[in-house]
Coordinates of C-alpha atoms in Angstrom, one line a residue:
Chain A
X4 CA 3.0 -8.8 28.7
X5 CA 0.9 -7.2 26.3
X6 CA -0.2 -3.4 26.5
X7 CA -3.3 -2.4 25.7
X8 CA -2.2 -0.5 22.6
X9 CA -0.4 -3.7 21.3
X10 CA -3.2 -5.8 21.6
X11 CA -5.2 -2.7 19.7
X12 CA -2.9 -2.8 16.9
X13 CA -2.2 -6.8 16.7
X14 CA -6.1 -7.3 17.0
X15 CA -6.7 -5.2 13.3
X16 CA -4.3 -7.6 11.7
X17 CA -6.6 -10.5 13.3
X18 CA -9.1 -8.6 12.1
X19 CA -8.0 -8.2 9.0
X20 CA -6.5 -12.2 8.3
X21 CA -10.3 -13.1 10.2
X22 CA -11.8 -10.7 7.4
X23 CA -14.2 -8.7 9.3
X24 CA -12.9 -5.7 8.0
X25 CA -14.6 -3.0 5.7
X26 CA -12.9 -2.7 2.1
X27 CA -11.8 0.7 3.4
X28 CA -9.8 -0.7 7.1
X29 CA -8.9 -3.0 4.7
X30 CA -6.7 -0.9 2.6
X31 CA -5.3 0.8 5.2
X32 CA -4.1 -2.3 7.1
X33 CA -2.1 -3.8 4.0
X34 CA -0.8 -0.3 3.6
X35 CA 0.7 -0.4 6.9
X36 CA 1.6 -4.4 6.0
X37 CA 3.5 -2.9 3.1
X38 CA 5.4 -0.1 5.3
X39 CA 6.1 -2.1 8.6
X40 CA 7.9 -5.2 8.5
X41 CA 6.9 -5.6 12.3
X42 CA 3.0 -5.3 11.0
X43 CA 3.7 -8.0 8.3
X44 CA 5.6 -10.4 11.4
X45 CA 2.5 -10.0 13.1
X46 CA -0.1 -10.3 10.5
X47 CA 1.7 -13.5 9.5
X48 CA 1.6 -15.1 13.1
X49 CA -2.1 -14.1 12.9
X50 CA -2.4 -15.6 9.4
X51 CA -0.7 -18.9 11.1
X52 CA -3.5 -19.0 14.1
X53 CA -6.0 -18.8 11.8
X54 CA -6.2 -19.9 8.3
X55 CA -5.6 -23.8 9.3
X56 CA -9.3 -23.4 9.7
X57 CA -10.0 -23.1 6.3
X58 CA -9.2 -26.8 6.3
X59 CA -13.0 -27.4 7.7
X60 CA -14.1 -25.9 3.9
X61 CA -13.0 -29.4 2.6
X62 CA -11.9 -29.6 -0.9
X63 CA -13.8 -29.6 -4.2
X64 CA -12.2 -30.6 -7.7
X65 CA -11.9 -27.6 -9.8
X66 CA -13.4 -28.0 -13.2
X67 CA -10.5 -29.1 -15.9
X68 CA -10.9 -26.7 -18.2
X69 CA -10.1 -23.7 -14.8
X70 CA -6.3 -24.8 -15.3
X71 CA -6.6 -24.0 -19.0
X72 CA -8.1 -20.5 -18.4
X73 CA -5.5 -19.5 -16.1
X74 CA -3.2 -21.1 -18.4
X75 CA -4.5 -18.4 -21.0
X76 CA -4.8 -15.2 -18.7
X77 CA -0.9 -15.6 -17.9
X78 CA -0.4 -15.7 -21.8
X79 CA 1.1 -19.0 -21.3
X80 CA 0.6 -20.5 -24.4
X81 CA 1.0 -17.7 -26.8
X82 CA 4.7 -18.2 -28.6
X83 CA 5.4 -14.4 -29.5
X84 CA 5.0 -13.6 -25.7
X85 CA 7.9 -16.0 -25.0
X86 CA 10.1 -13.2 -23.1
X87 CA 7.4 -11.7 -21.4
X88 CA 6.4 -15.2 -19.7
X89 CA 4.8 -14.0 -16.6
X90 CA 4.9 -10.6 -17.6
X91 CA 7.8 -10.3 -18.3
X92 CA 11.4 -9.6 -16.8
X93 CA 10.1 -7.0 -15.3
X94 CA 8.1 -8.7 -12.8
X95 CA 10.5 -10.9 -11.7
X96 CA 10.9 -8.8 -7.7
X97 CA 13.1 -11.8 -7.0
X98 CA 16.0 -11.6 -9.2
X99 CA 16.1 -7.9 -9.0
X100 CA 16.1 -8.1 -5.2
X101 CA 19.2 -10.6 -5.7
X102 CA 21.1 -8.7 -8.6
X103 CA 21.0 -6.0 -6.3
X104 CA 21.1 -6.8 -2.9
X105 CA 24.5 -6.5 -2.6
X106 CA 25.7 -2.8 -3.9
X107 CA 29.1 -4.1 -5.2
X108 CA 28.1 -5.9 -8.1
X109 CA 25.1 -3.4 -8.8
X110 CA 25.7 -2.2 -11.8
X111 CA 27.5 -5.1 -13.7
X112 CA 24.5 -7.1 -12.6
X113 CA 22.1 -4.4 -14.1
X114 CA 24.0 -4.3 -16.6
X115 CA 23.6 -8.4 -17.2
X116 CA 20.3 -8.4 -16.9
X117 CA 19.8 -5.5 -19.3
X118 CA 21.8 -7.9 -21.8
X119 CA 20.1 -10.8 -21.2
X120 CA 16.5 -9.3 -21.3
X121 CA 17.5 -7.4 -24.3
X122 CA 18.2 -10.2 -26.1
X123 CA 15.0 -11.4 -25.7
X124 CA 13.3 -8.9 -27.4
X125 CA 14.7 -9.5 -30.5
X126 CA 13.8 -6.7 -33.4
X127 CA 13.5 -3.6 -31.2
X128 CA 15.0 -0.5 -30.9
X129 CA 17.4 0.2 -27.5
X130 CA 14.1 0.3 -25.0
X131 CA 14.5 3.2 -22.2
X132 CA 15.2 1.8 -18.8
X133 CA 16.6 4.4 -16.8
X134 CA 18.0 3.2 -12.8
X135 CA 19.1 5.1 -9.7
X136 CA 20.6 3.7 -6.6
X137 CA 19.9 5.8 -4.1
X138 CA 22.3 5.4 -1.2
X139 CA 21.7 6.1 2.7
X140 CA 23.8 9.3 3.7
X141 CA 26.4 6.1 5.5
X142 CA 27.1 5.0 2.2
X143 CA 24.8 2.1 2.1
X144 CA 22.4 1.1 -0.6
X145 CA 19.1 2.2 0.4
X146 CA 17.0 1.1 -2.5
X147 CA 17.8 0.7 -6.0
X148 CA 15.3 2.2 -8.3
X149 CA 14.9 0.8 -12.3
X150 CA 12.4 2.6 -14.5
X151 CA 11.0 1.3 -17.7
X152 CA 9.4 4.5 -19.6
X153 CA 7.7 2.9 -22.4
X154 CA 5.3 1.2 -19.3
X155 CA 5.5 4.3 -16.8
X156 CA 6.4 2.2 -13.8
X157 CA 9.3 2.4 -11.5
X158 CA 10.3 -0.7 -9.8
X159 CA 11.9 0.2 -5.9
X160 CA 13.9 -2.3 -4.0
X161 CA 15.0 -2.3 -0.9
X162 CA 18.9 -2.7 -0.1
X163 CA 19.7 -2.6 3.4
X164 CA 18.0 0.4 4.8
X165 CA 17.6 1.6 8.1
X166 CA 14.8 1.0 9.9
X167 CA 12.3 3.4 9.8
X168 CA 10.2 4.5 13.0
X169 CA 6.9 3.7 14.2
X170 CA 3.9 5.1 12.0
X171 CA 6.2 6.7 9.5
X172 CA 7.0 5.5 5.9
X173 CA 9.8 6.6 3.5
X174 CA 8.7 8.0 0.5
X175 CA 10.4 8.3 -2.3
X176 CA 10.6 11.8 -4.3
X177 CA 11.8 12.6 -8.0
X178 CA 13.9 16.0 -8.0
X179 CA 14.0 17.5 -11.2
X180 CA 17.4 19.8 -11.4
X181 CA 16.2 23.3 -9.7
X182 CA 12.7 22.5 -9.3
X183 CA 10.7 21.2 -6.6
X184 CA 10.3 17.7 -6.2
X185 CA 7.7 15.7 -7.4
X186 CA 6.0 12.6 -5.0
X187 CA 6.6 9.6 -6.5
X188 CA 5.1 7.4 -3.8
X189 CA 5.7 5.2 -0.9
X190 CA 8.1 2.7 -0.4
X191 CA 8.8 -0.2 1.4
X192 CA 11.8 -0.8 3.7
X193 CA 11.9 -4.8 3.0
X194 CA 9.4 -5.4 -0.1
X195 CA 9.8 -4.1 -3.4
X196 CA 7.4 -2.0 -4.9
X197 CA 6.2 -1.2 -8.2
X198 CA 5.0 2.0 -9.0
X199 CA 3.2 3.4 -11.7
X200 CA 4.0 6.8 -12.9
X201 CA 2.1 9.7 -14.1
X202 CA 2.8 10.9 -17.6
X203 CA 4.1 14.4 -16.3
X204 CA 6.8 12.4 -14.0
X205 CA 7.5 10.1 -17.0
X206 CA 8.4 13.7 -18.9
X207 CA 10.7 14.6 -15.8
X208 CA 13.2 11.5 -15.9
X209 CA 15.9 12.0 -17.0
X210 CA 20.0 11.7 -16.0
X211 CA 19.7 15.5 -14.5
X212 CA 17.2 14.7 -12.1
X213 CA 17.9 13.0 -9.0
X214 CA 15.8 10.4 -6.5
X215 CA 15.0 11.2 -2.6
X216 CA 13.7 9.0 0.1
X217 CA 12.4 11.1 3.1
X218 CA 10.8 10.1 6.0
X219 CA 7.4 10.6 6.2
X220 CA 4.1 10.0 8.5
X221 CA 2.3 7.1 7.6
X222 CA 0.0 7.2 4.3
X223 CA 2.6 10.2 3.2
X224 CA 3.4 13.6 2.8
X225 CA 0.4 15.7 4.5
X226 CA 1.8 18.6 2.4
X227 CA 2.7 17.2 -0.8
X228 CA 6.2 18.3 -0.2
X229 CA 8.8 16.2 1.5
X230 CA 8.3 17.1 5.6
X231 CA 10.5 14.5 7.3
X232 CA 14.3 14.3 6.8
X233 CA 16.3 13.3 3.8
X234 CA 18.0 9.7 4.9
X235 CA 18.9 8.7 0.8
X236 CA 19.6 10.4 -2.2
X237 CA 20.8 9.0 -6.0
X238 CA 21.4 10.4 -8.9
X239 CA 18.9 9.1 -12.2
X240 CA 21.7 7.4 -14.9
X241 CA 21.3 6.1 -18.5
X242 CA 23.8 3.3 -17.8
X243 CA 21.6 0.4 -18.1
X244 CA 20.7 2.1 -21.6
X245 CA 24.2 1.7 -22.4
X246 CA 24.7 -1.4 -21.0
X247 CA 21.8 -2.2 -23.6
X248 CA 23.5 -0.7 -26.3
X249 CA 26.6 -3.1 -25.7
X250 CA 23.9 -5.6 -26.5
X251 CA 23.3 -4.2 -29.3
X252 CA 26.6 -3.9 -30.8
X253 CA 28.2 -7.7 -30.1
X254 CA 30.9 -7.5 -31.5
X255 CA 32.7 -5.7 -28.7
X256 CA 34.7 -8.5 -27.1
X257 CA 36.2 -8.4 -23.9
Chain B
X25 CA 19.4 -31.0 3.2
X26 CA 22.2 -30.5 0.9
X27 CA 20.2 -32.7 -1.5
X28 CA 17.7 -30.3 -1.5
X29 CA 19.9 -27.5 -2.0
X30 CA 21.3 -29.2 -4.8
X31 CA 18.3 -29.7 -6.6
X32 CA 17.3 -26.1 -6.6
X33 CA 20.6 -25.4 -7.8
X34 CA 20.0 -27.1 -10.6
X35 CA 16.7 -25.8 -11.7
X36 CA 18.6 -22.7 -11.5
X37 CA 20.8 -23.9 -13.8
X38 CA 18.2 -25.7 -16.3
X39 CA 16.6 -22.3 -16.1
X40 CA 19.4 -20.5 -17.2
X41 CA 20.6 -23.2 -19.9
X42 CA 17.0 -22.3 -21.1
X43 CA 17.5 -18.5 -21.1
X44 CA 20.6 -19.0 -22.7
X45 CA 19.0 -20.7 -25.1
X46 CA 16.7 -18.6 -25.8
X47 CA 18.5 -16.0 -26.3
X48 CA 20.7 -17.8 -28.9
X49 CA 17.7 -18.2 -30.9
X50 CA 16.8 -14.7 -31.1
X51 CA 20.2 -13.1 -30.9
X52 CA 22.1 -15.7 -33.0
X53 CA 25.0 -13.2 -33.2
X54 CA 25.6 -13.2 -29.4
X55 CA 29.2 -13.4 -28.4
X56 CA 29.7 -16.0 -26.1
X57 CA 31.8 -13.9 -23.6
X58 CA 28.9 -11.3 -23.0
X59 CA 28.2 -11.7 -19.6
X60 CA 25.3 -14.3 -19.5
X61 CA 22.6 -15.9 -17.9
X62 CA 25.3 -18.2 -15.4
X63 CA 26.0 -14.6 -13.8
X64 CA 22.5 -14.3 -13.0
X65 CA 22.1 -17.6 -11.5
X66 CA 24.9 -17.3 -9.5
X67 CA 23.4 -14.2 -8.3
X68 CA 20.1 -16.2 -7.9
X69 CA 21.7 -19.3 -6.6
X70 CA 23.2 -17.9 -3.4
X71 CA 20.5 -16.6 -2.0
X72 CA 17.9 -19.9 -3.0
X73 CA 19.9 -22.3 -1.5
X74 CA 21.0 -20.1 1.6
X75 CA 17.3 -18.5 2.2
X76 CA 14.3 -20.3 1.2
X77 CA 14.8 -23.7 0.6
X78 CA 17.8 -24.8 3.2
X79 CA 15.7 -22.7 6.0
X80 CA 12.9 -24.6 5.9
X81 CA 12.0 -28.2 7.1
X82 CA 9.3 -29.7 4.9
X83 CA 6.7 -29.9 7.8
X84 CA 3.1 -29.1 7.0
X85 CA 4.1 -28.3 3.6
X86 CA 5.2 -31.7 2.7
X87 CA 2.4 -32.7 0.2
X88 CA 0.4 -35.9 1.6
X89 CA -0.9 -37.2 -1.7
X90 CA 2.0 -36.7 -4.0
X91 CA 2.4 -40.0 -5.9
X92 CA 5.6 -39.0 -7.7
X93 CA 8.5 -40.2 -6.4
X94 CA 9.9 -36.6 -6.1
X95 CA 9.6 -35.3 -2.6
X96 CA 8.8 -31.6 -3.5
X97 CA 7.3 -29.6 -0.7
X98 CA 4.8 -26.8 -2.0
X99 CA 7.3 -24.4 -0.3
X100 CA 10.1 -25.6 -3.1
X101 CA 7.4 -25.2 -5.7
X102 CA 6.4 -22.4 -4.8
X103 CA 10.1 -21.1 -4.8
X104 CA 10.9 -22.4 -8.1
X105 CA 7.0 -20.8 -9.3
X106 CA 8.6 -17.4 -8.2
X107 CA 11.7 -18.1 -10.6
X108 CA 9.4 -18.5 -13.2
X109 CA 9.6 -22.4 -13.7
X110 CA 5.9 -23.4 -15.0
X111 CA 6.2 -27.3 -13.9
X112 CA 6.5 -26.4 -11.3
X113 CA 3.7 -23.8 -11.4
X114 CA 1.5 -26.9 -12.7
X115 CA 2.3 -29.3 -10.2
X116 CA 1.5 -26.4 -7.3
X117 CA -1.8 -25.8 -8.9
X118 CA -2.5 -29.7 -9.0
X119 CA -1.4 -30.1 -5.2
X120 CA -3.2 -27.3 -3.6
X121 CA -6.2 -26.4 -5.9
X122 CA -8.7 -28.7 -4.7
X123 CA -8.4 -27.2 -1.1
X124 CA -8.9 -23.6 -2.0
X125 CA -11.3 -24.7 -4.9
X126 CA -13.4 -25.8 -1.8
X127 CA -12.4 -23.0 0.3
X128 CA -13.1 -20.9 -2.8
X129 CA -16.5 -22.1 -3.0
X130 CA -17.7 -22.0 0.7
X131 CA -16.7 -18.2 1.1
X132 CA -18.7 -17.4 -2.6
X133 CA -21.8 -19.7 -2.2
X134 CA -21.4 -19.7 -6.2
X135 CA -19.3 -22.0 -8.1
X136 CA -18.9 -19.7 -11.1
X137 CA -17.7 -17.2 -8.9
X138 CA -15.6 -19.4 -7.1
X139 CA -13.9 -20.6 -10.2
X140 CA -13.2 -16.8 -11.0
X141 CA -12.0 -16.4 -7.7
X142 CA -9.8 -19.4 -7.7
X143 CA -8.2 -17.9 -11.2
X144 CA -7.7 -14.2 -9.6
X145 CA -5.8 -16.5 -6.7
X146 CA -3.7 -18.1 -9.4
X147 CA -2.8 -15.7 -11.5
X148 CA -1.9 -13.7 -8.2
X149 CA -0.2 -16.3 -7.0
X150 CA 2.2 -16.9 -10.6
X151 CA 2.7 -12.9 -10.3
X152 CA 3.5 -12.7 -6.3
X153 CA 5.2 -15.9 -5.8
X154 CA 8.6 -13.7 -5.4
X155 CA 7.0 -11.9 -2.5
X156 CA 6.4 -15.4 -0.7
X157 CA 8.5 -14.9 2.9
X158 CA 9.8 -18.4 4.1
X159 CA 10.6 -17.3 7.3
X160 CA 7.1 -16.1 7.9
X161 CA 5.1 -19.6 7.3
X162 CA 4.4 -22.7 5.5
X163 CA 3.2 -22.4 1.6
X164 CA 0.6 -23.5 2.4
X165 CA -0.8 -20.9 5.0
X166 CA 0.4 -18.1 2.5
X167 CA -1.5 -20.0 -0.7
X168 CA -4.5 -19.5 2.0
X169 CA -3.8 -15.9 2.8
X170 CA -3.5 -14.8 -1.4
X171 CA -7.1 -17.0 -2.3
X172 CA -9.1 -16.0 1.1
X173 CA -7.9 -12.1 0.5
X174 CA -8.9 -12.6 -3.4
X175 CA -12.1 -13.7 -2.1
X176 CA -12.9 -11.0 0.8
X177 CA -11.5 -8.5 -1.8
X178 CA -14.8 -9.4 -4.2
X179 CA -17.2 -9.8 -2.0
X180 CA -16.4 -6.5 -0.6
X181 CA -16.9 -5.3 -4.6
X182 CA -20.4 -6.6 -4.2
X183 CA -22.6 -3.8 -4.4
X184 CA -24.5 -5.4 -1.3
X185 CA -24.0 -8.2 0.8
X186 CA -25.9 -10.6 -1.3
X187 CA -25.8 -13.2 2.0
X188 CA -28.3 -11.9 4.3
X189 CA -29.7 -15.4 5.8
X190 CA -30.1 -14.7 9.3
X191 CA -28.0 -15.7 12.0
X192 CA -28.8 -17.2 15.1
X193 CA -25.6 -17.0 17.3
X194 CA -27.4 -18.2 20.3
X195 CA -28.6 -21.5 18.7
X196 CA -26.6 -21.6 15.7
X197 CA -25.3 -25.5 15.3
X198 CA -21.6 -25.6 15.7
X199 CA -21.4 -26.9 12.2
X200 CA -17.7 -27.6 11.9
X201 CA -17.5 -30.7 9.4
X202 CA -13.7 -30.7 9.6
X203 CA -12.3 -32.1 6.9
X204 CA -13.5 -35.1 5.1
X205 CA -11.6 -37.6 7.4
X206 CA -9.9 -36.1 10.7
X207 CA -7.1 -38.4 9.8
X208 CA -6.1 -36.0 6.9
X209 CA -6.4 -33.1 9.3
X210 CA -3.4 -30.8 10.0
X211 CA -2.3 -30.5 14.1
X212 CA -2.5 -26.5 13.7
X213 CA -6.3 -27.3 12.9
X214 CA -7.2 -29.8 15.2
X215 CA -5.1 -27.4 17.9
X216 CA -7.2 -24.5 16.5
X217 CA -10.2 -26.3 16.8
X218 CA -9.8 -27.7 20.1
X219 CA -9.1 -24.2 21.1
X220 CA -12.3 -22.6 19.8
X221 CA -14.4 -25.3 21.2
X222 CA -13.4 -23.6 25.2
X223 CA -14.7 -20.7 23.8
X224 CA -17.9 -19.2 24.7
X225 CA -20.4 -20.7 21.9
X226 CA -21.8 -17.1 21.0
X227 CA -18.3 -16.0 20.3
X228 CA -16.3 -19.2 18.6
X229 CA -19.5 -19.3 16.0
X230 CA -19.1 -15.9 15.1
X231 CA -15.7 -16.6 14.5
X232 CA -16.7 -19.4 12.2
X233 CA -19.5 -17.4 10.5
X234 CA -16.9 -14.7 9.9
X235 CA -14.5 -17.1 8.6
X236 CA -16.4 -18.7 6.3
X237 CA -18.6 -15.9 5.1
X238 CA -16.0 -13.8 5.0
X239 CA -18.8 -10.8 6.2
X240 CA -17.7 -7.4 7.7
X241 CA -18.6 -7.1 11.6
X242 CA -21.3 -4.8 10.3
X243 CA -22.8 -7.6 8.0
X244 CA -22.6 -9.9 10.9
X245 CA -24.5 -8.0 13.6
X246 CA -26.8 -6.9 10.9
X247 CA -27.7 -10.6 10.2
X248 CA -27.2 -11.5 13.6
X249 CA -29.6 -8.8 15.4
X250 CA -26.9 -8.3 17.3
X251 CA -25.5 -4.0 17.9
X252 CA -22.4 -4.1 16.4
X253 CA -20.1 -3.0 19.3
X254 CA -21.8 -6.2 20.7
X255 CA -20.4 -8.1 17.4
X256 CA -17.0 -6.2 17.5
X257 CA -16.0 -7.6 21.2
X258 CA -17.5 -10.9 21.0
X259 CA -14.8 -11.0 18.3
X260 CA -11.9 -9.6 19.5
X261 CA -12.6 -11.3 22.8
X262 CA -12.7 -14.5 21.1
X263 CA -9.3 -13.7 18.8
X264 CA -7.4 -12.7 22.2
X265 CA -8.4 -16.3 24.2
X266 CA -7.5 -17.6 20.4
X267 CA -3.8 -16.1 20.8
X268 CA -3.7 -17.2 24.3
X269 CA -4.8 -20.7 23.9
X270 CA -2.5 -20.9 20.7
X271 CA 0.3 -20.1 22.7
X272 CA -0.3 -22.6 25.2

């Protein structure tokens, strides 16, 4: 049933839901659990096996005042925060993942949110989001990418891409118009993923420059250039900026 | 079922009455025909009530103690945590808290650090709750998975292993308490445990030792006196007759 190189690789996410692991083998795993959708099946059966023996820990009440402090690190209580609840819109994986799971709707539901979120911020200036959808080379949605420059971080989630390969991970690339392009990390094929982006990359966004998704070996590029092929591409647009700006000016009925 | 579909649907909705609302109060000059927060939701609601909650019998997650006469499961608070509804947030933490509290506690051997821990887990939790997979297990198991890996993660931070009592895998009692009455007990963990009792003794305490200290193999065979490629296949020997037995 089982060869002995899938018993290998299911016994390190045993290893890893067991806890055995080093901090290093640690990180590697949930990289891979990240990547692999087949990892993360696996780790979760393993996670299933295992963790119903945490129930032998018993339970312990939790002092009253622990519900207060976690109460205060998610800024619950503080009014001004109100739009940025568990911080923020931008957190909220979930209803990107549905606004843009189907590629139809994609940009009228961008540009919703964009409304909706900018009316929560009430006395500020049009904020820079910028978004790409960058589409499979058979027309499908790949990922859709959303940027918010004032916090440097580029949310990336997945549409319906193909599968990718054992031991390889897509990676997504920003392409500045005739330059080279620039790494902007690795993705996920079925979770979306938030990534922070350096000040230089920040500089490079912009509605000329354009977003890639190669394939690559696992843990990246070895070069630092894109070495796999090219299976999406999408151009960066302003048109959630706009969509803000219709927020902006209400009186623009339909 | 379609109850419980229902009801989602209309925290969706209470949701969005409240975004709405919200953003009335800061954008008083909002034209009503913008589209609004109902778009969202219906964006929202199709997948809720067709993914998550419809999918997924209330089995293990079906909270035992819950004296209100709602019949939430912690997967449907859960769900509604990830769409940012804070009751619902609240009444999670009050359901499951007490079990990784002790959990919390067991892997630290420190209270204050457990109570940090337990906040990390939390706060994680409120922050992650979108990335909860249904179809990949109970709320329950997953609520497990975040605390235990907030856990591992900082003891791993410890400089060294501050737990270095010796370990005596030939004698060691098999010191499994369960939980406070075996009536309260979960079939996945009196299956589990019924499995690691066929095990060899040597291997199904390591397993426990590793569970609940939540050491490296390296830690273990160091406190053990054991080499560690000794440590490394009495545990993988152990996890394999685990799968096998499990499937069984």
């Amino acid at each position: 049933m089982n060869t002995p190189t899938d018993d290998e690789s299911d016994l390190r996410y045993a290893e890893y839901v067991l806890g055995v692991l080093d901090a290093d083998a640690r990180a590697a795993v949930e990289q891979e659990l990240a990547a692999s959708p087949q990892a993360a099946a696996a780790e979760a059966q393993w996670r299933q096996r295992l963790l119903p023996l945490a129930e032998a820990a018993g339970t312990e009440t939790p002092p009253p005042q622990l519900w207060t402090r976690i109460r205060a690190a998610l800024e619950f209580d503080a009014p001004a925060a109100a739009a940025d609840a568990r911080g923020g819109w931008w957190q909220n994986i979930r209803l990107w993942h549905w606004l843009t799971f189907g590629s139809g709707a994609l940009l009228a539901a961008a540009c919703a949110a964009l409304v909706v979120i900018a009316t929560h911020r009430p006395p500020s200036p049009p904020i820079p989001y910028m978004a790409a959808t960058i589409m499979e080379t058979d027309g499908r949605v790949g990922w859709t990418a959303t940027m918010d420059i004032s916090k440097a971080r580029m949310i990336v989630v997945p549409g319906a891409p193909q599968p990718v390969r054992a031991d390889h991970t897509p990676e997504l690339w920003l392409i500045p118009r005739g330059a080279r392009p620039v790494a902007v990390g690795l993705i996920s094929t079925h979770a979306p993923m938030t990534l922070t982006l350096s000040a230089s990359l920040v500089a490079r966004l912009g509605p000329t420059a354009r977003l890639a998704v190669t394939i690559e070996p696992r843990g990246g590029s070895p070069t630092g250039q894109p070495t796999g092929p090219l299976v999406a591409a999408g151009m960066i647009g302003a048109a959630p900026a706009s969509a803000l700006h219709l927020a902006h000016t209400p009186q623009r009925r339909a | 079922m379609a109850r419980r579909g229902r009801t989602a649907e209309s925290t969706d909705l209470r949701l969005a009455r409240e975004r709405r609302q919200q953003a009335l109060e800061s954008r008083p000059d909002l034209p009503e025909n913008l589209p609004g927060p109902q778009f969202l939701v219906q964006a929202a609601g199709r997948k809720s009530t067709g993914g998550a909650i419809r999918h997924r019998a209330p089995r293990r997650g079906q909270l035992m103690n819950d004296t209100s006469t709602e019949t939430d499961t912690l997967e449907q608070l859960l769900v509604r945590t990830a769409m940012g509804d804070r009751e619902a947030f609240a009444r999670l933490y009050q359901h499951s808290a007490p079990r990784l509290f002790g959990l919390c506690v067991r892997l630290m051997r420190d209270r204050n650090e457990a109570e940090d821990v337990l906040q990390e887990a939390f706060v994680s939790i409120w922050r992650r709750a979108n990335r909860y997979n249904p179809s990949l297990g109970g709320a329950n198991t997953w609520l497990t998975a975040v605390t235990r890996n907030r856990a591992i993660d900082r003891l791993r931070q410890r400089r060294e292993s501050t737990n270095t009592e010796p370990l005596d895998f030939e004698r060691l009692p098999d010191a499994n308490p369960g939980p406070a009455g075996l009536a309260m007990a979960s079939a996945q963990y009196l299956r589990l445990e019924r499995c690691l009792q066929q095990l060899d003794p040597k291997y199904s305490r390591s397993v426990r030792a590793a569970f609940f200290t939540g050491a490296t193999y390296k830690e273990l065979a160091e406190r053990g006196q054991v080499p560690l490629a000794t440590m490394k296949s009495w545990i993988r020997r152990a996890l394999l007759q685990l799968r096998t037995c499990l499937e069984t």
